[in-house]
Amino acid sequence: MKKKTLVPLIVFLLGICLISFIVYKTDTHEREQRHITAQLNAATYEILKEKMKDKNAYIK
């Protein structure tokens, strides 16, 4: 291959690798954030459930 076509090909492939890496890291971060949000939601609902139990115990 000529140097004239080899350089743009290498730049193109490196660009594809960089974009793939950025997309992968972004997806990983978003998954982690969703997992943390789900854990916080579960903890909140558990606390609310306990409060409702306590409140119902005082009413009876």
CSV table of C-alpha atoms in Angstrom, one decimal:
chain,number,residue,atom,x,y,z
A,1,MET,CA,0.0,0.0,0.0
A,2,LYS,CA,1.1,3.5,-0.6
A,3,LYS,CA,1.9,5.8,2.3
A,4,LYS,CA,-0.8,8.1,0.9
A,5,THR,CA,-3.6,5.6,1.7
A,6,LEU,CA,-2.0,4.0,4.7
A,7,VAL,CA,-2.0,7.1,6.9
A,8,PRO,CA,-5.7,7.9,6.5
A,9,LEU,CA,-6.5,4.2,7.1
A,10,ILE,CA,-4.6,4.1,10.4
A,11,VAL,CA,-6.1,7.4,11.5
A,12,PHE,CA,-9.6,6.1,10.7
A,13,LEU,CA,-9.0,2.8,12.6
A,14,LEU,CA,-7.6,4.7,15.6
A,15,GLY,CA,-10.7,7.0,15.5
A,16,ILE,CA,-13.0,4.0,15.5
A,17,CYS,CA,-11.2,2.5,18.5
A,18,LEU,CA,-11.4,5.8,20.4
A,19,ILE,CA,-15.1,6.1,19.7
A,20,SER,CA,-15.7,2.5,20.7
A,21,PHE,CA,-13.8,3.0,24.0
A,22,ILE,CA,-15.8,6.2,24.8
A,23,VAL,CA,-19.1,4.5,24.1
A,24,TYR,CA,-18.1,1.5,26.3
A,25,LYS,CA,-17.1,3.7,29.2
A,26,THR,CA,-20.3,5.8,29.0
A,27,ASP,CA,-22.4,2.6,28.9
A,28,THR,CA,-20.6,1.2,31.9
A,29,HIS,CA,-21.0,4.4,33.9
A,30,GLU,CA,-24.8,4.6,33.1
A,31,ARG,CA,-25.3,1.0,34.1
A,32,GLU,CA,-23.5,1.6,37.4
A,33,GLN,CA,-25.7,4.7,38.0
A,34,ARG,CA,-28.9,2.8,37.3
A,35,HIS,CA,-27.8,0.1,39.8
A,36,ILE,CA,-27.1,2.7,42.5
A,37,THR,CA,-30.5,4.3,41.8
A,38,ALA,CA,-32.3,0.9,42.1
A,39,GLN,CA,-30.5,0.2,45.4
A,40,LEU,CA,-31.6,3.6,46.8
A,41,ASN,CA,-35.1,3.1,45.6
A,42,ALA,CA,-35.3,-0.3,47.3
A,43,ALA,CA,-33.9,1.1,50.5
A,44,THR,CA,-36.4,4.0,50.4
A,45,TYR,CA,-39.4,1.7,49.9
A,46,GLU,CA,-38.1,-0.5,52.7
A,47,ILE,CA,-38.0,2.5,55.1
A,48,LEU,CA,-41.5,3.6,54.0
A,49,LYS,CA,-42.8,0.1,54.5
A,50,GLU,CA,-41.5,0.1,58.1
A,51,LYS,CA,-42.9,3.5,58.8
A,52,MET,CA,-46.3,2.4,57.5
A,53,LYS,CA,-46.2,-0.7,59.8
A,54,ASP,CA,-45.3,1.5,62.8
A,55,LYS,CA,-48.1,3.9,61.9
A,56,ASN,CA,-50.6,1.1,61.6
A,57,ALA,CA,-49.5,-0.3,64.9
A,58,TYR,CA,-50.3,3.0,66.7
A,59,ILE,CA,-53.8,3.2,65.1
A,60,LYS,CA,-54.9,-0.2,66.3
